Amino acid sequence: MERTITKEELNKFTIEEFNGTITEVDTINSAEKAIDYLYQFKCLGFDTETRPSFKKGKVNGVALIQLATENTCILFRLNKIGFIPGLEKLLSDPNITKVGLSLRDDFHTLRRTVNFEPQGFIDLQSIAKEYNIADTSLQKIYAILFNKKISKNQRLSNWEADVLTEPQKAYAALDAWACLKIYNELNSQNKEKKHENN
């Protein structure tokens, strides 16, 4: 049976929060240390933020890349440090799984800055169908699995601002962490299903 959720059902849920550590990285030195730290993990949640453009034909570059573990999220401020080689190497490493949603859009915008070859990525939109989840937005997939709502209030805020607000940082971290949490939950459901069939 297909799993889906209506807007009305979604709006009844309480808002989810990321309660882990959020580290904002805006220098090359701190970025390299953060990348070294992330190499300890086999699987990371991934997302990007781009300053919205309200002018026809004008597209801004990616301002922020978020990479999350189960209890930490690193916010790489690309508008301040650029798409540094260490970050490109991590995102091209096939041995580290990066989980995101609607990745084609992220890659398309990132490639405006540098021509890199993303490897080791899993798009939740493509695997959600395998679990009979009909909805494709992060908000709805998350709600179906966890009965919690991800707020989208900060989505259209200025991601190139000199100083990110606490709500911006919380929103950015939550999106990347939610991708990892969804992936882990689907994997655990898959294991349970295999166990039942044995």
PDB file of C-alpha atoms in Angstrom:
ATOM      1  CA  MET A   1       0.000   0.000   0.000  1.00  0.00           C
ATOM      2  CA  GLU A   2       1.290   3.453  -0.929  1.00  0.00           C
ATOM      3  CA  ARG A   3       2.284   5.671   1.964  1.00  0.00           C
ATOM      4  CA  THR A   4       1.305   9.299   1.533  1.00  0.00           C
ATOM      5  CA  ILE A   5       0.298  12.275   3.657  1.00  0.00           C
ATOM      6  CA  THR A   6      -1.984  15.270   3.153  1.00  0.00           C
ATOM      7  CA  LYS A   7      -1.110  18.886   3.936  1.00  0.00           C
ATOM      8  CA  GLU A   8      -3.797  18.856   6.642  1.00  0.00           C
ATOM      9  CA  GLU A   9      -2.259  15.806   8.350  1.00  0.00           C
ATOM     10  CA  LEU A  10       1.214  17.329   8.066  1.00  0.00           C
ATOM     11  CA  ASN A  11       0.133  20.559   9.745  1.00  0.00           C
ATOM     12  CA  LYS A  12      -1.062  18.659  12.835  1.00  0.00           C
ATOM     13  CA  PHE A  13       2.430  17.385  13.645  1.00  0.00           C
ATOM     14  CA  THR A  14       4.820  19.081  16.059  1.00  0.00           C
ATOM     15  CA  ILE A  15       7.904  20.774  14.582  1.00  0.00           C
ATOM     16  CA  GLU A  16      11.084  18.678  14.521  1.00  0.00           C
ATOM     17  CA  GLU A  17      14.315  20.152  15.894  1.00  0.00           C
ATOM     18  CA  PHE A  18      17.962  19.219  15.477  1.00  0.00           C
ATOM     19  CA  ASN A  19      19.449  19.048  18.966  1.00  0.00           C
ATOM     20  CA  GLY A  20      23.011  18.204  17.982  1.00  0.00           C
ATOM     21  CA  THR A  21      26.053  20.444  17.568  1.00  0.00           C
ATOM     22  CA  ILE A  22      26.053  22.940  14.705  1.00  0.00           C
ATOM     23  CA  THR A  23      29.470  24.177  13.566  1.00  0.00           C
ATOM     24  CA  GLU A  24      29.666  27.072  11.135  1.00  0.00           C
ATOM     25  CA  VAL A  25      32.828  27.030   9.020  1.00  0.00           C
ATOM     26  CA  ASP A  26      33.911  30.267   7.348  1.00  0.00           C
ATOM     27  CA  THR A  27      37.716  29.982   7.068  1.00  0.00           C
ATOM     28  CA  ILE A  28      39.794  27.569   4.978  1.00  0.00           C
ATOM     29  CA  ASN A  29      41.719  26.385   8.051  1.00  0.00           C
ATOM     30  CA  SER A  30      38.556  25.502  10.013  1.00  0.00           C
ATOM     31  CA  ALA A  31      37.064  23.914   6.873  1.00  0.00           C
ATOM     32  CA  GLU A  32      40.047  21.571   6.489  1.00  0.00           C
ATOM     33  CA  LYS A  33      39.767  20.514  10.158  1.00  0.00           C
ATOM     34  CA  ALA A  34      36.035  19.893   9.728  1.00  0.00           C
ATOM     35  CA  ILE A  35      36.649  17.790   6.601  1.00  0.00           C
ATOM     36  CA  ASP A  36      39.226  15.668   8.485  1.00  0.00           C
ATOM     37  CA  TYR A  37      36.601  15.109  11.196  1.00  0.00           C
ATOM     38  CA  LEU A  38      33.925  14.063   8.674  1.00  0.00           C
ATOM     39  CA  TYR A  39      36.240  11.425   7.173  1.00  0.00           C
ATOM     40  CA  GLN A  40      35.684   9.392  10.368  1.00  0.00           C
ATOM     41  CA  PHE A  41      32.128   8.642   9.226  1.00  0.00           C
ATOM     42  CA  LYS A  42      30.921   6.230   6.565  1.00  0.00           C
ATOM     43  CA  CYS A  43      27.615   8.001   5.935  1.00  0.00           C
ATOM     44  CA  LEU A  44      26.660  11.691   5.989  1.00  0.00           C
ATOM     45  CA  GLY A  45      23.512  13.709   5.428  1.00  0.00           C
ATOM     46  CA  PHE A  46      23.929  16.334   2.691  1.00  0.00           C
ATOM     47  CA  ASP A  47      22.165  19.512   1.646  1.00  0.00           C
ATOM     48  CA  THR A  48      22.911  22.927   0.164  1.00  0.00           C
ATOM     49  CA  GLU A  49      21.419  26.396   0.440  1.00  0.00           C
ATOM     50  CA  THR A  50      21.443  29.093  -2.234  1.00  0.00           C
ATOM     51  CA  ARG A  51      20.424  32.699  -1.849  1.00  0.00           C
ATOM     52  CA  PRO A  52      17.077  33.037  -3.636  1.00  0.00           C
ATOM     53  CA  SER A  53      17.013  35.235  -6.714  1.00  0.00           C
ATOM     54  CA  PHE A  54      13.919  37.264  -7.413  1.00  0.00           C
ATOM     55  CA  LYS A  55      15.223  38.539 -10.771  1.00  0.00           C
ATOM     56  CA  LYS A  56      14.380  36.576 -13.897  1.00  0.00           C
ATOM     57  CA  GLY A  57      17.418  34.834 -15.365  1.00  0.00           C
ATOM     58  CA  LYS A  58      19.688  35.544 -12.354  1.00  0.00           C
ATOM     59  CA  VAL A  59      20.912  32.441 -10.536  1.00  0.00           C
ATOM     60  CA  ASN A  60      23.089  32.659  -7.428  1.00  0.00           C
ATOM     61  CA  GLY A  61      25.832  30.163  -6.598  1.00  0.00           C
ATOM     62  CA  VAL A  62      25.608  27.733  -3.690  1.00  0.00           C
ATOM     63  CA  ALA A  63      26.218  29.716  -0.477  1.00  0.00           C
ATOM     64  CA  LEU A  64      26.191  26.827   2.008  1.00  0.00           C
ATOM     65  CA  ILE A  65      26.942  23.105   2.019  1.00  0.00           C
ATOM     66  CA  GLN A  66      25.698  21.159   5.038  1.00  0.00           C
ATOM     67  CA  LEU A  67      27.134  17.766   6.004  1.00  0.00           C
ATOM     68  CA  ALA A  68      25.626  15.993   9.005  1.00  0.00           C
ATOM     69  CA  THR A  69      26.426  13.019  11.214  1.00  0.00           C
ATOM     70  CA  GLU A  70      23.852  11.672  13.667  1.00  0.00           C
ATOM     71  CA  ASN A  71      24.712  14.361  16.228  1.00  0.00           C
ATOM     72  CA  THR A  72      26.738  17.045  14.426  1.00  0.00           C
ATOM     73  CA  CYS A  73      26.192  19.265  11.417  1.00  0.00           C
ATOM     74  CA  ILE A  74      28.944  21.267   9.719  1.00  0.00           C
ATOM     75  CA  LEU A  75      27.879  24.330   7.729  1.00  0.00           C
ATOM     76  CA  PHE A  76      30.464  25.184   5.059  1.00  0.00           C
ATOM     77  CA  ARG A  77      30.001  28.819   3.994  1.00  0.00           C
ATOM     78  CA  LEU A  78      31.008  28.605   0.337  1.00  0.00           C
ATOM     79  CA  ASN A  79      30.334  32.300  -0.250  1.00  0.00           C
ATOM     80  CA  LYS A  80      33.199  32.982   2.200  1.00  0.00           C
ATOM     81  CA  ILE A  81      35.665  30.116   1.615  1.00  0.00           C
ATOM     82  CA  GLY A  82      34.843  28.938  -1.914  1.00  0.00           C
ATOM     83  CA  PHE A  83      34.504  25.319  -3.037  1.00  0.00           C
ATOM     84  CA  ILE A  84      37.869  24.278  -1.614  1.00  0.00           C
ATOM     85  CA  PRO A  85      39.731  21.156  -2.921  1.00  0.00           C
ATOM     86  CA  GLY A  86      39.220  19.220   0.346  1.00  0.00           C
ATOM     87  CA  LEU A  87      35.460  19.603   0.090  1.00  0.00           C
ATOM     88  CA  GLU A  88      35.487  18.633  -3.566  1.00  0.00           C
ATOM     89  CA  LYS A  89      37.537  15.521  -2.668  1.00  0.00           C
ATOM     90  CA  LEU A  90      35.081  14.516   0.079  1.00  0.00           C
ATOM     91  CA  LEU A  91      32.067  14.927  -2.216  1.00  0.00           C
ATOM     92  CA  SER A  92      33.851  12.894  -4.915  1.00  0.00           C
ATOM     93  CA  ASP A  93      34.858  10.051  -2.553  1.00  0.00           C
ATOM     94  CA  PRO A  94      32.914   6.882  -3.457  1.00  0.00           C
ATOM     95  CA  ASN A  95      33.787   5.303  -0.086  1.00  0.00           C
ATOM     96  CA  ILE A  96      31.758   7.821   1.927  1.00  0.00           C
ATOM     97  CA  THR A  97      28.002   7.690   1.421  1.00  0.00           C
ATOM     98  CA  LYS A  98      26.328  11.095   1.175  1.00  0.00           C
ATOM     99  CA  VAL A  99      22.535  11.118   1.442  1.00  0.00           C
ATOM    100  CA  GLY A 100      20.471  13.989   0.070  1.00  0.00           C
ATOM    101  CA  LEU A 101      17.241  14.766  -1.737  1.00  0.00           C
ATOM    102  CA  SER A 102      16.696  16.135  -5.254  1.00  0.00           C
ATOM    103  CA  LEU A 103      20.455  16.002  -5.762  1.00  0.00           C
ATOM    104  CA  ARG A 104      20.380  16.846  -9.458  1.00  0.00           C
ATOM    105  CA  ASP A 105      19.477  20.455  -8.577  1.00  0.00           C
ATOM    106  CA  ASP A 106      22.299  20.707  -6.018  1.00  0.00           C
ATOM    107  CA  PHE A 107      24.879  19.302  -8.440  1.00  0.00           C
ATOM    108  CA  HIS A 108      23.719  21.558 -11.253  1.00  0.00           C
ATOM    109  CA  THR A 109      24.157  24.678  -9.096  1.00  0.00           C
ATOM    110  CA  LEU A 110      27.499  23.486  -7.650  1.00  0.00           C
ATOM    111  CA  ARG A 111      28.875  22.820 -11.124  1.00  0.00           C
ATOM    112  CA  ARG A 112      28.448  26.495 -11.931  1.00  0.00           C
ATOM    113  CA  THR A 113      31.347  27.036  -9.508  1.00  0.00           C
ATOM    114  CA  VAL A 114      33.571  24.037 -10.208  1.00  0.00           C
ATOM    115  CA  ASN A 115      33.358  21.047 -12.525  1.00  0.00           C
ATOM    116  CA  PHE A 116      33.490  18.158 -10.065  1.00  0.00           C
ATOM    117  CA  GLU A 117      32.336  14.536 -10.249  1.00  0.00           C
ATOM    118  CA  PRO A 118      30.043  13.693  -7.303  1.00  0.00           C
ATOM    119  CA  GLN A 119      30.402  10.091  -6.122  1.00  0.00           C
ATOM    120  CA  GLY A 120      28.962   8.057  -3.262  1.00  0.00           C
ATOM    121  CA  PHE A 121      25.628   9.905  -3.291  1.00  0.00           C
ATOM    122  CA  ILE A 122      22.179   8.439  -2.624  1.00  0.00           C
ATOM    123  CA  ASP A 123      19.065  10.417  -3.541  1.00  0.00           C
ATOM    124  CA  LEU A 124      16.179   9.740  -1.148  1.00  0.00           C
ATOM    125  CA  GLN A 125      13.652  10.508  -3.873  1.00  0.00           C
ATOM    126  CA  SER A 126      14.806   7.472  -5.835  1.00  0.00           C
ATOM    127  CA  ILE A 127      14.805   5.043  -2.896  1.00  0.00           C
ATOM    128  CA  ALA A 128      11.591   6.259  -1.190  1.00  0.00           C
ATOM    129  CA  LYS A 129       9.566   4.535  -3.935  1.00  0.00           C
ATOM    130  CA  GLU A 130      11.075   1.186  -2.929  1.00  0.00           C
ATOM    131  CA  TYR A 131       9.406   1.656   0.473  1.00  0.00           C
ATOM    132  CA  ASN A 132       6.011   2.550  -1.061  1.00  0.00           C
ATOM    133  CA  ILE A 133       6.414   6.229  -0.137  1.00  0.00           C
ATOM    134  CA  ALA A 134       4.585   8.165  -2.831  1.00  0.00           C
ATOM    135  CA  ASP A 135       5.574  11.664  -1.674  1.00  0.00           C
ATOM    136  CA  THR A 136       8.920  13.074  -2.788  1.00  0.00           C
ATOM    137  CA  SER A 137       9.480  16.167  -0.612  1.00  0.00           C
ATOM    138  CA  LEU A 138      11.783  15.941   2.396  1.00  0.00           C
ATOM    139  CA  GLN A 139       9.048  17.379   4.598  1.00  0.00           C
ATOM    140  CA  LYS A 140       6.501  14.726   3.615  1.00  0.00           C
ATOM    141  CA  ILE A 141       8.877  11.739   3.625  1.00  0.00           C
ATOM    142  CA  TYR A 142      10.042  12.760   7.107  1.00  0.00           C
ATOM    143  CA  ALA A 143       6.479  13.189   8.351  1.00  0.00           C
ATOM    144  CA  ILE A 144       5.426   9.762   7.025  1.00  0.00           C
ATOM    145  CA  LEU A 145       8.309   8.065   8.845  1.00  0.00           C
ATOM    146  CA  PHE A 146       8.513  10.070  12.088  1.00  0.00           C
ATOM    147  CA  ASN A 147       5.177  11.927  12.554  1.00  0.00           C
ATOM    148  CA  LYS A 148       7.067  15.224  12.884  1.00  0.00           C
ATOM    149  CA  LYS A 149       7.060  18.336  10.706  1.00  0.00           C
ATOM    150  CA  ILE A 150      10.110  20.066   9.236  1.00  0.00           C
ATOM    151  CA  SER A 151       9.534  23.821   9.125  1.00  0.00           C
ATOM    152  CA  LYS A 152      10.394  25.565   5.842  1.00  0.00           C
ATOM    153  CA  ASN A 153      10.262  29.122   7.235  1.00  0.00           C
ATOM    154  CA  GLN A 154      13.928  29.958   6.519  1.00  0.00           C
ATOM    155  CA  ARG A 155      14.148  28.498   3.011  1.00  0.00           C
ATOM    156  CA  LEU A 156      13.984  31.826   1.178  1.00  0.00           C
ATOM    157  CA  SER A 157      16.206  33.760   3.576  1.00  0.00           C
ATOM    158  CA  ASN A 158      19.548  35.356   2.608  1.00  0.00           C
ATOM    159  CA  TRP A 159      22.135  32.559   2.754  1.00  0.00           C
ATOM    160  CA  GLU A 160      24.919  34.970   1.766  1.00  0.00           C
ATOM    161  CA  ALA A 161      24.352  37.223   4.800  1.00  0.00           C
ATOM    162  CA  ASP A 162      27.518  38.214   6.630  1.00  0.00           C
ATOM    163  CA  VAL A 163      26.165  36.559   9.790  1.00  0.00           C
ATOM    164  CA  LEU A 164      23.706  33.659   9.672  1.00  0.00           C
ATOM    165  CA  THR A 165      20.900  33.845  12.237  1.00  0.00           C
ATOM    166  CA  GLU A 166      20.315  31.032  14.728  1.00  0.00           C
ATOM    167  CA  PRO A 167      17.038  30.063  12.944  1.00  0.00           C
ATOM    168  CA  GLN A 168      18.929  29.884   9.622  1.00  0.00           C
ATOM    169  CA  LYS A 169      21.611  27.622  11.119  1.00  0.00           C
ATOM    170  CA  ALA A 170      19.010  25.398  12.791  1.00  0.00           C
ATOM    171  CA  TYR A 171      17.043  25.076   9.537  1.00  0.00           C
ATOM    172  CA  ALA A 172      20.142  24.272   7.445  1.00  0.00           C
ATOM    173  CA  ALA A 173      21.392  21.662   9.923  1.00  0.00           C
ATOM    174  CA  LEU A 174      17.997  20.019  10.247  1.00  0.00           C
ATOM    175  CA  ASP A 175      17.621  19.438   6.503  1.00  0.00           C
ATOM    176  CA  ALA A 176      20.964  17.604   6.170  1.00  0.00           C
ATOM    177  CA  TRP A 177      20.460  15.637   9.399  1.00  0.00           C
ATOM    178  CA  ALA A 178      16.901  14.688   8.371  1.00  0.00           C
ATOM    179  CA  CYS A 179      18.238  13.132   5.150  1.00  0.00           C
ATOM    180  CA  LEU A 180      20.600  10.918   7.160  1.00  0.00           C
ATOM    181  CA  LYS A 181      17.870  10.024   9.668  1.00  0.00           C
ATOM    182  CA  ILE A 182      15.455   9.027   6.870  1.00  0.00           C
ATOM    183  CA  TYR A 183      18.131   6.872   5.216  1.00  0.00           C
ATOM    184  CA  ASN A 184      18.964   5.082   8.495  1.00  0.00           C
ATOM    185  CA  GLU A 185      15.268   4.463   9.190  1.00  0.00           C
ATOM    186  CA  LEU A 186      14.633   3.024   5.713  1.00  0.00           C
ATOM    187  CA  ASN A 187      17.681   0.773   6.096  1.00  0.00           C
ATOM    188  CA  SER A 188      16.382  -0.469   9.434  1.00  0.00           C
ATOM    189  CA  GLN A 189      12.929  -1.159   7.935  1.00  0.00           C
ATOM    190  CA  ASN A 190      14.634  -3.078   5.134  1.00  0.00           C
ATOM    191  CA  LYS A 191      16.566  -5.230   7.625  1.00  0.00           C
ATOM    192  CA  GLU A 192      13.364  -5.943   9.572  1.00  0.00           C
ATOM    193  CA  LYS A 193      11.591  -6.969   6.387  1.00  0.00           C
ATOM    194  CA  LYS A 194      14.435  -9.345   5.427  1.00  0.00           C
ATOM    195  CA  HIS A 195      14.422 -10.796   8.946  1.00  0.00           C
ATOM    196  CA  GLU A 196      10.646 -11.443   8.756  1.00  0.00           C
ATOM    197  CA  ASN A 197      11.035 -13.154   5.382  1.00  0.00           C
ATOM    198  CA  ASN A 198      13.757 -15.527   6.616  1.00  0.00           C
TER     199      ASN A 198
END
